[in-house]
mmCIF file of C-alpha atoms in Angstrom:
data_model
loop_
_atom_site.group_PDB
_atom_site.id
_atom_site.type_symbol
_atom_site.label_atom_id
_atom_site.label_comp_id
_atom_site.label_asym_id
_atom_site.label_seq_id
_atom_site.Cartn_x
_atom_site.Cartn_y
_atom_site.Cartn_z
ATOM 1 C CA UNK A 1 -2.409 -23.710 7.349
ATOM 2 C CA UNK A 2 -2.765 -22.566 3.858
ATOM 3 C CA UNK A 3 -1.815 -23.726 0.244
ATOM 4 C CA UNK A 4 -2.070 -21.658 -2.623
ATOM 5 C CA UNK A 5 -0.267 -23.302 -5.792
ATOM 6 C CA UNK A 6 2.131 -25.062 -3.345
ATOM 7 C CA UNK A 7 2.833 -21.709 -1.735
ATOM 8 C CA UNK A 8 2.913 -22.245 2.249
ATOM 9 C CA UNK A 9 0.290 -19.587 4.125
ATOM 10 C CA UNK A 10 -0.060 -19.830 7.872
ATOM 11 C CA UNK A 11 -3.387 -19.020 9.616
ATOM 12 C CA UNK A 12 -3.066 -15.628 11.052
ATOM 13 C CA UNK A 13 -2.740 -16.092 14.644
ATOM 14 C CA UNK A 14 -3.448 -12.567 16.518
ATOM 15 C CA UNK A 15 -1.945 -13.977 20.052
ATOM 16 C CA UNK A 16 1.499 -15.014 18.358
ATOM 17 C CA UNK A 17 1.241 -11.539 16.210
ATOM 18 C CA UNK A 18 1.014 -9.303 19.535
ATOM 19 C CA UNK A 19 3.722 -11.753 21.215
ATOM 20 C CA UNK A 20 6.154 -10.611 18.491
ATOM 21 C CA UNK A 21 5.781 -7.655 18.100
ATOM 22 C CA UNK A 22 5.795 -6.945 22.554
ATOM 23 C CA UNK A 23 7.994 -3.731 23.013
ATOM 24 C CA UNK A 24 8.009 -3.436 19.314
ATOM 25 C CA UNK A 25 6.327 -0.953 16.594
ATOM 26 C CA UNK A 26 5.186 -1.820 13.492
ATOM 27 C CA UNK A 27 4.184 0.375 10.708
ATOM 28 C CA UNK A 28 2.446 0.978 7.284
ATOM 29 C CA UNK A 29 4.024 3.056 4.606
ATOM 30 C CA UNK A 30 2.321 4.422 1.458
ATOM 31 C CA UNK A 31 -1.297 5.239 0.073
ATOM 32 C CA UNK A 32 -4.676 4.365 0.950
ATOM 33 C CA UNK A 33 -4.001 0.829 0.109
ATOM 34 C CA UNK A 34 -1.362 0.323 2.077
ATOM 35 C CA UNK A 35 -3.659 2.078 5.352
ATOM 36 C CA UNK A 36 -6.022 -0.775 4.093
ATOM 37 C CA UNK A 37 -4.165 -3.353 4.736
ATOM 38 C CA UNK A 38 -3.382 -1.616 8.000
ATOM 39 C CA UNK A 39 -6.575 -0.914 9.243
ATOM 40 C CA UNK A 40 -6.986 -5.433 7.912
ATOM 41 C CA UNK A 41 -4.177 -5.358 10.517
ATOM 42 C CA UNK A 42 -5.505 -3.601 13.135
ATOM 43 C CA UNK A 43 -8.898 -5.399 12.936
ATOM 44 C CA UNK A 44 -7.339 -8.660 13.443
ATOM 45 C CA UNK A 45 -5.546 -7.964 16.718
ATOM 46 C CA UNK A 46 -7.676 -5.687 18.281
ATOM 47 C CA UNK A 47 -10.301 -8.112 18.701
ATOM 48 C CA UNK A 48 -8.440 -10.191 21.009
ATOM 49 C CA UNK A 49 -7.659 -7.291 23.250
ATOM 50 C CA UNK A 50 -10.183 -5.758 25.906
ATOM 51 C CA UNK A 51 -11.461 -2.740 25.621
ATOM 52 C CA UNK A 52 -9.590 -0.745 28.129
ATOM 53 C CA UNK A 53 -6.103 -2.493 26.666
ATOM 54 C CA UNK A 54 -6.202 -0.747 23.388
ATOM 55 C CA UNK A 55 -6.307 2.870 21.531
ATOM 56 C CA UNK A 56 -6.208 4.121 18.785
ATOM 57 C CA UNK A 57 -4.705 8.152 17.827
ATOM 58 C CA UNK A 58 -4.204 9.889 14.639
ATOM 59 C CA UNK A 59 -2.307 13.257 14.297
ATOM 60 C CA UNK A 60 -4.246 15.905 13.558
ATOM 61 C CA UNK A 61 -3.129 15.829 9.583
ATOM 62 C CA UNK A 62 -3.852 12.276 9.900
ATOM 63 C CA UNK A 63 -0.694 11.621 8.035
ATOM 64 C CA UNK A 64 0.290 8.846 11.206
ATOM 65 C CA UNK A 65 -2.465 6.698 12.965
ATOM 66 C CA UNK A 66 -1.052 5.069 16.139
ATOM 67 C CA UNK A 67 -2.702 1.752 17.303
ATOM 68 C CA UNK A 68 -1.372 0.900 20.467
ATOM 69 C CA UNK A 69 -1.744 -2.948 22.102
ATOM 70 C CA UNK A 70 -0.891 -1.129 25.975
ATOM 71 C CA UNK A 71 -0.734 -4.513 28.058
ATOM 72 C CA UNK A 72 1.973 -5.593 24.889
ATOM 73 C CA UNK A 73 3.479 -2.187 25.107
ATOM 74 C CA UNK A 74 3.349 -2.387 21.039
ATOM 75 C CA UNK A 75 2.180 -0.003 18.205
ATOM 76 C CA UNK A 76 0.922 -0.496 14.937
ATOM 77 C CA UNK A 77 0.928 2.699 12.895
ATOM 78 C CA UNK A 78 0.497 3.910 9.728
ATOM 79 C CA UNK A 79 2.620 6.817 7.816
ATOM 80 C CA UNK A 80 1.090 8.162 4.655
ATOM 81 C CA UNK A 81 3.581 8.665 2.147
ATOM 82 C CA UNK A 82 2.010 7.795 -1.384
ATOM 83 C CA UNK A 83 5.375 8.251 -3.153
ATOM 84 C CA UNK A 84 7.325 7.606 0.107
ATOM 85 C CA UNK A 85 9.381 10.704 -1.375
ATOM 86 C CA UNK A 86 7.440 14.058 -0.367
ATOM 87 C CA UNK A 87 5.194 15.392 -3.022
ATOM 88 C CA UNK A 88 2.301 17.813 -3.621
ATOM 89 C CA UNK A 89 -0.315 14.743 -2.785
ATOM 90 C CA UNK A 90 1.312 14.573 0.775
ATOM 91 C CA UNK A 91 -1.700 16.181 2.847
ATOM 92 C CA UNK A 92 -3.484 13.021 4.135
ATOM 93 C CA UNK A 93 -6.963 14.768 4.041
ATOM 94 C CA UNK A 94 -6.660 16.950 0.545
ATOM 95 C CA UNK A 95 -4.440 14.966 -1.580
ATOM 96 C CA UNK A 96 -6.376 14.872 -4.691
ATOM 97 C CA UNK A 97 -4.436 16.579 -7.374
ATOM 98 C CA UNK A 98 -4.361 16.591 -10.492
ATOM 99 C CA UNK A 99 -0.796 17.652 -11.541
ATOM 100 C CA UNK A 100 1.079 15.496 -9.590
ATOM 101 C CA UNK A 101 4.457 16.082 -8.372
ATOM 102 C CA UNK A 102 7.554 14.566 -6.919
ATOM 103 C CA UNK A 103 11.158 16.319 -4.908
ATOM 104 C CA UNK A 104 13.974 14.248 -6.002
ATOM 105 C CA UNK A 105 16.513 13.362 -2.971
ATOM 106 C CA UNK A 106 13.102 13.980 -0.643
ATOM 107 C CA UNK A 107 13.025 10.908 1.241
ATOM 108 C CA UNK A 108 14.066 11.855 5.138
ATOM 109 C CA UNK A 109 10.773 14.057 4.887
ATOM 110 C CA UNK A 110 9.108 11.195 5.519
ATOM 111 C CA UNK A 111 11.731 8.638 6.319
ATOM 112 C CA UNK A 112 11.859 10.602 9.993
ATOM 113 C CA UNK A 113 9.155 8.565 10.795
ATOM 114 C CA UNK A 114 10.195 5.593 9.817
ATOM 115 C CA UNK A 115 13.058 5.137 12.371
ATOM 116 C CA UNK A 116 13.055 2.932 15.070
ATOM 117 C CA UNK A 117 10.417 0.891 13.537
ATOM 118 C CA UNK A 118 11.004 -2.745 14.369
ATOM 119 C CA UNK A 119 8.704 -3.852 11.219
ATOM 120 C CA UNK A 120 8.442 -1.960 8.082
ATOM 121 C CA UNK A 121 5.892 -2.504 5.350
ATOM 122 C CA UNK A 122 6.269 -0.505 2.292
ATOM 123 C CA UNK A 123 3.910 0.042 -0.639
ATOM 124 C CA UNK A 124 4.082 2.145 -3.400
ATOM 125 C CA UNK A 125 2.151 1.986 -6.834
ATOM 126 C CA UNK A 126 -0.935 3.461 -8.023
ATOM 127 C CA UNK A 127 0.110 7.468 -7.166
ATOM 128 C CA UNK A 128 3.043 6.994 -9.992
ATOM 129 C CA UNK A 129 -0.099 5.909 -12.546
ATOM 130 C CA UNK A 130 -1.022 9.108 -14.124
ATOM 131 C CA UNK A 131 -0.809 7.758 -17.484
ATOM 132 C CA UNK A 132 1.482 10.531 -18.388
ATOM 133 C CA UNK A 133 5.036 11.735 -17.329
ATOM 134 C CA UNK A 134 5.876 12.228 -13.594
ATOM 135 C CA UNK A 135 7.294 15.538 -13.054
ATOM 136 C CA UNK A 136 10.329 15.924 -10.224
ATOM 137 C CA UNK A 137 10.964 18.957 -8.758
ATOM 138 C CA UNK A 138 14.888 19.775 -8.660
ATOM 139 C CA UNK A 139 16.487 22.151 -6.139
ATOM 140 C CA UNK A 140 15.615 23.887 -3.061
ATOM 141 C CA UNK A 141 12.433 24.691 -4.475
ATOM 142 C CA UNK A 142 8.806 24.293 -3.547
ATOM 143 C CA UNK A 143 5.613 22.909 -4.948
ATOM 144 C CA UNK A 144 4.058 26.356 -4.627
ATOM 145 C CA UNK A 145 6.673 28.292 -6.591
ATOM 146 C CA UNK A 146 5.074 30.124 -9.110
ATOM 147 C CA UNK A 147 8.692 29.211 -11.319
ATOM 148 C CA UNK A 148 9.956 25.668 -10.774
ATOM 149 C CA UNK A 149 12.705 23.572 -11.700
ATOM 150 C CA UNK A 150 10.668 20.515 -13.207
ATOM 151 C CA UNK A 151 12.056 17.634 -14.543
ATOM 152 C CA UNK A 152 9.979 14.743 -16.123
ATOM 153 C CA UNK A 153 10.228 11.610 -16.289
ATOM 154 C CA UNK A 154 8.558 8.224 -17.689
ATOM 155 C CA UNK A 155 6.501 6.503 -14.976
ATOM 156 C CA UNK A 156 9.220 3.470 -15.083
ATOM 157 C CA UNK A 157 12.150 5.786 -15.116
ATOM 158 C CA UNK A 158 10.221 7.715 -11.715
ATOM 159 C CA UNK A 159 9.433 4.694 -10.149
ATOM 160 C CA UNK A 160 13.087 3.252 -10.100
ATOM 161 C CA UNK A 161 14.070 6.892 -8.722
ATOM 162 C CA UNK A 162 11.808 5.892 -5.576
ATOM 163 C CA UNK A 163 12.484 2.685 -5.287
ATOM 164 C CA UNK A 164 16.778 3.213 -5.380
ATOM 165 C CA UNK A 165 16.080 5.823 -2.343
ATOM 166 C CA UNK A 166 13.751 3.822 -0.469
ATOM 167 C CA UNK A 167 16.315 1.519 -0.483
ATOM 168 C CA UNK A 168 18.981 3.451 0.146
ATOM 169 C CA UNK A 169 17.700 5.176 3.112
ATOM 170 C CA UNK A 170 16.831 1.539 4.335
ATOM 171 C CA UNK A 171 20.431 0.514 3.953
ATOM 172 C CA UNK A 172 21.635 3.638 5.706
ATOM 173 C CA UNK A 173 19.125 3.934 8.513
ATOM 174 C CA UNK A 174 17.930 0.109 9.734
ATOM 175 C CA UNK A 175 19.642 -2.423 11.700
ATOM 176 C CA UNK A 176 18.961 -5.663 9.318
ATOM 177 C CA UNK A 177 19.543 -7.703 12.792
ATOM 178 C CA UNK A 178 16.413 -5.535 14.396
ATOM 179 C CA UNK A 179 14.229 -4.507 11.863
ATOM 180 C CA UNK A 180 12.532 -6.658 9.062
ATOM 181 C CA UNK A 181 11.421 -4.618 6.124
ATOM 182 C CA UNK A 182 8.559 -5.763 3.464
ATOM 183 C CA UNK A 183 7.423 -4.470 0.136
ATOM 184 C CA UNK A 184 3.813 -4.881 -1.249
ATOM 185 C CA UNK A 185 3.741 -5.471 -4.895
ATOM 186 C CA UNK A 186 1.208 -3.571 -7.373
ATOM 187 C CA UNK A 187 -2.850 -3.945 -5.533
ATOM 188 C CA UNK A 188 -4.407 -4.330 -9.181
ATOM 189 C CA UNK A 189 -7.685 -2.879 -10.186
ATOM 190 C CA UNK A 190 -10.813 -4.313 -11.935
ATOM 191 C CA UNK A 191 -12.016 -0.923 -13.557
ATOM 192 C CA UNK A 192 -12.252 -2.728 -17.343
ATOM 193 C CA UNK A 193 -14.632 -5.699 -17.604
ATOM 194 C CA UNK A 194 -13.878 -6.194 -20.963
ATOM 195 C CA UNK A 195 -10.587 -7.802 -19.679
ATOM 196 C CA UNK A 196 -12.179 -10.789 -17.713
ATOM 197 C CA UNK A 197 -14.104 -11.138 -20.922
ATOM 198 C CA UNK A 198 -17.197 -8.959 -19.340
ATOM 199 C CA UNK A 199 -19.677 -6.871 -21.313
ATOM 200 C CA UNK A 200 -17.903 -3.458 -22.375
ATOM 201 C CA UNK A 201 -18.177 -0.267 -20.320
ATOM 202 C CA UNK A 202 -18.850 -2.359 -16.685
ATOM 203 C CA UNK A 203 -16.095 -2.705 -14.161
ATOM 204 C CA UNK A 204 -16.235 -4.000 -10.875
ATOM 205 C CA UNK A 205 -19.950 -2.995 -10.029
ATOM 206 C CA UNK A 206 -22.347 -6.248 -9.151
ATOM 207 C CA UNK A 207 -19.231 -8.867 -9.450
ATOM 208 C CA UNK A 208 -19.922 -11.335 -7.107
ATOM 209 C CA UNK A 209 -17.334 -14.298 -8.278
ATOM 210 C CA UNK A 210 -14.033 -14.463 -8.818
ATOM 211 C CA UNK A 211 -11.877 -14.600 -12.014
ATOM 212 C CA UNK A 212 -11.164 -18.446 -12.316
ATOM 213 C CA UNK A 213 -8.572 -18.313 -15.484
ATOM 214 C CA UNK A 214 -5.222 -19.273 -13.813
ATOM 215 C CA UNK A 215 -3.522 -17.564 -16.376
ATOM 216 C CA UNK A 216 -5.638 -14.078 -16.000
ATOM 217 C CA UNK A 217 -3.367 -10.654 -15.990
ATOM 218 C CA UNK A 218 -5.002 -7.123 -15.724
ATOM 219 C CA UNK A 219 -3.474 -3.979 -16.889
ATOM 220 C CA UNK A 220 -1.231 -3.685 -14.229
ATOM 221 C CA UNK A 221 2.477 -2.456 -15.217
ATOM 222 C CA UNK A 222 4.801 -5.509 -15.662
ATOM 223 C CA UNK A 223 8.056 -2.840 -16.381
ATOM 224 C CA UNK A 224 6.995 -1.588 -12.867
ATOM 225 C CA UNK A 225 7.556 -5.247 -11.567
ATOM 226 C CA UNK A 226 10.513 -5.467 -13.628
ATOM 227 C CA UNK A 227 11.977 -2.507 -12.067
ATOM 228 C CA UNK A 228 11.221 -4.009 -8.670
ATOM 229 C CA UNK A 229 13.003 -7.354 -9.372
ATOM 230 C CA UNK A 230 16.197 -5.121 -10.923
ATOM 231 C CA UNK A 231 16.446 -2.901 -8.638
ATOM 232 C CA UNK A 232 15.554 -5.351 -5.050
ATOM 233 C CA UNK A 233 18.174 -7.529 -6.617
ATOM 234 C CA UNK A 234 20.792 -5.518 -6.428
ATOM 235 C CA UNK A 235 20.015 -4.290 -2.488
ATOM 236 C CA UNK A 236 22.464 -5.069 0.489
ATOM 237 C CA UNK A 237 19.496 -4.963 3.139
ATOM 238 C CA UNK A 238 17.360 -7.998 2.295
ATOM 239 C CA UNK A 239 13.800 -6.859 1.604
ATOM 240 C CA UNK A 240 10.986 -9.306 1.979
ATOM 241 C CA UNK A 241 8.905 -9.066 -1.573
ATOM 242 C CA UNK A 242 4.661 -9.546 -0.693
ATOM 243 C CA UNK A 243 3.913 -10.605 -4.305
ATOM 244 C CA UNK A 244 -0.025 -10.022 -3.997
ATOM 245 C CA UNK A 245 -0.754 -8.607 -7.332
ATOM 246 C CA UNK A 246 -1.747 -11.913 -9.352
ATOM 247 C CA UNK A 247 -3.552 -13.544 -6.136
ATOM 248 C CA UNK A 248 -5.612 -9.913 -6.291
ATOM 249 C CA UNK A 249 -6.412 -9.729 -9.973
ATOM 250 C CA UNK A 250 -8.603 -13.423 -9.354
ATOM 251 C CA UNK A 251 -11.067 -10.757 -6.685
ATOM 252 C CA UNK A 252 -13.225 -8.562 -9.028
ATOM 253 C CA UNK A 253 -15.831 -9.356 -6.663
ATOM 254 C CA UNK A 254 -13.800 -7.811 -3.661
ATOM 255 C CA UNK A 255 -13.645 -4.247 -4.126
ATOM 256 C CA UNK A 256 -16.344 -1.867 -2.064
ATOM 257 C CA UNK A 257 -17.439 -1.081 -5.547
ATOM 258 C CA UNK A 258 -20.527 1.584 -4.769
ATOM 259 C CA UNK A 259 -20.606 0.490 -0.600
ATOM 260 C CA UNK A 260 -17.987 3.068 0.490
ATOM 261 C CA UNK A 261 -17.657 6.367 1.957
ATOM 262 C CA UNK A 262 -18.420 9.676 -0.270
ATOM 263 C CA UNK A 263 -17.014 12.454 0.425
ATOM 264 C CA UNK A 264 -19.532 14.418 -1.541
ATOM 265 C CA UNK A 265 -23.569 13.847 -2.310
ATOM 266 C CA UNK A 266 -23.798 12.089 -5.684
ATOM 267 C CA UNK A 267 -25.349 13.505 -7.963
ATOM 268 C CA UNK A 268 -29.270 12.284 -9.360
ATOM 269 C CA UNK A 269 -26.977 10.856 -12.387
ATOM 270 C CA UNK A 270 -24.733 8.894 -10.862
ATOM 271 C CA UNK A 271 -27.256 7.313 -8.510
ATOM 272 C CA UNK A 272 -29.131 5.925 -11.598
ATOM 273 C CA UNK A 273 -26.176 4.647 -13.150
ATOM 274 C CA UNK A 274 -23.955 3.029 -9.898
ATOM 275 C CA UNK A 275 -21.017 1.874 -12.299
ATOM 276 C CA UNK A 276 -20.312 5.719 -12.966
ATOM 277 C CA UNK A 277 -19.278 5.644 -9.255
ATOM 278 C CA UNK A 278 -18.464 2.497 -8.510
ATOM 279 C CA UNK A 279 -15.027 2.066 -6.318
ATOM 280 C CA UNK A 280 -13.021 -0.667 -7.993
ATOM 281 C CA UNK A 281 -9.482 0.120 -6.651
ATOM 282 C CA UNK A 282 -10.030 -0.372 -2.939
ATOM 283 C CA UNK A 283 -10.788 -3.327 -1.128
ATOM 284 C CA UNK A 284 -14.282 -4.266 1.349
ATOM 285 C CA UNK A 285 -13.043 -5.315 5.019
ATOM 286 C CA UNK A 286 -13.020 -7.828 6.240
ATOM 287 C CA UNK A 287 -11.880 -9.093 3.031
ATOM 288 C CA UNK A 288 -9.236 -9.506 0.284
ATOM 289 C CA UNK A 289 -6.234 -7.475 2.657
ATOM 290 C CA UNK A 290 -6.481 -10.093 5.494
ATOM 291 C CA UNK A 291 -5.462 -12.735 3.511
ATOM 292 C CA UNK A 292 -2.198 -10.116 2.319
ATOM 293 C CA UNK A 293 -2.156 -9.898 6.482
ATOM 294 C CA UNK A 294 -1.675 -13.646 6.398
ATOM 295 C CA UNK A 295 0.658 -14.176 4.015
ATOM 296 C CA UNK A 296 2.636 -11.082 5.659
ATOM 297 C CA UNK A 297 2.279 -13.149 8.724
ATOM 298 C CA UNK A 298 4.202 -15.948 7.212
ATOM 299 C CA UNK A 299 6.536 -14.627 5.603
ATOM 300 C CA UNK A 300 7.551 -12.679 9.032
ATOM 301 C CA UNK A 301 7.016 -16.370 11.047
ATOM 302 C CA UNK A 302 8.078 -18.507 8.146
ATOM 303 C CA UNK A 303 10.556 -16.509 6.151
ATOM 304 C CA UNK A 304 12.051 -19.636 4.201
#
């Protein structure tokens, strides 16, 4: 076992993990961070499983990956959802746009897939950070109307809008005796080196140590955090908070900075200047999201 600032964190123990969840599904629910920590998931039972005992299916969207243990009868999926409402950044494969957009009382479009599930851990963050106002579309209407219905709203003001239906459809549609539902706090990002006290215009590019001031804060959103605490408090279904926002802000070093998949051929600029392309809001595996994997593990083992 673990102790971080007399906080209680089990060693992840894959055997015990499978046990649990025997007959059982588990699943994901958000962005790209969220299928990070899944994938961290994935990685840390498959291992223990032969070859012939395991698989591993997307659909053809890719919106759900199914990992199935077969001798455990047990999946571990992954729905993406980054708003959990539906929204014009649903498409798992082209999701990058620019004008993003939200459908108010939305949340059965993806919450379908959500039923049934025996363990359900929920992120949302980083898709509501536009730095301007979120727009909701109102109505019957669709993203592709030419005329819409738009209403905006600040990003604090949208966020509590997702987080009251999440909530609500968790209230309506889970069994609290069956199903044990989680929420992953902000996953913060190291984009500014100027705020560990770095030279200006770097970011996460050639970090190889952590930040060691205790008292260390990003940029991340404290109102967002502030609408979490309001708005968990006042839920009927207990939700089990995974606070791993401050633990990640200490990991500059931990992102996959310029070691990650590109979806396009950089250009002769960017290759001579790697912090114009360097990836400082995901995470390298194995890495930073098995140790949220372990604390998830606790908290599911060792919820007291």
């Amino acid at each position: 076992m673990l102790m971080f600032d007399n906080i209680f964190v089990a060693r992840f123990n894959a055997t015990l993990m499978l046990e649990s969840l025997r007959g059982k599904r588990m699943m994901f629910v958000g962005d790209s961070l969220n299928r990070g920590q899944y994938v961290s998931m994935v990685c840390l039972l498959h291992r223990i499983l032969p070859p012939n005992a395991k698989s591993l299916e997307s659909s053809i969207d890719q919106s759900l990956t199914v990992f199935r243990a077969k001798d455990y009868n047990a999946t571990i999926e992954f729905n993406w959802a980054p708003f959990l409402l539906e929204s014009n950044s649903d498409n798992a494969i082209v999701h990058r746009v620019d004008d993003r957009m939200v459908k108010k009382g939305s949340i059965n479009k993806h919450g379908k897939n959500w039923k049934g599930v025996d363990v359900l851990v929920f992120n949302t963050y980083l898709w509501w950070m536009t730095g301007r106002k979120m727009k909701f579309l109102k109505g019957k209407g669709s993203f592709k109307d030419e005329k819409k219905d738009i209403e905006e709203l600040t990003t604090e003001d949208a966020y509590r809008v997702a987080m009251k239906s999440m909530l609500k459809w968790v209230r309506k549609n889970m069994d609290r005796n069956k199903t044990r539902v989680f929420f992953t706090s902000m996953s913060p990002l190291h984009i500014k080196s100027q705020e560990w006290g770095g030279e200006p215009g770097g970011n996460c590019y050639n970090e190889t140590t952590l930040i060691e001031d205790p008292n260390y804060w990003g940029s991340e959103n404290k109102n967002i955090m502030q609408v979490i605490a309001e708005e968990f408090g006042k839920s009927k279904y207990p939700i089990t908070f995974l606070n791993i926002t401050q633990l990640s802000s200490y990991r500059k070093d931990a992102h996959t900075s310029i070691y990650k998949k590109q979806w396009s051929p950089l250009t002769p600029e960017q290759l001579a200047n790697p912090i114009s392309y360097a990836d400082c809001v995901h995470w390298c595996l194995p890495g930073l999201q098995d140790t949220w994997n372990e604390l998830l593990f606790t908290k599911l083992f060792y919820p007291s």
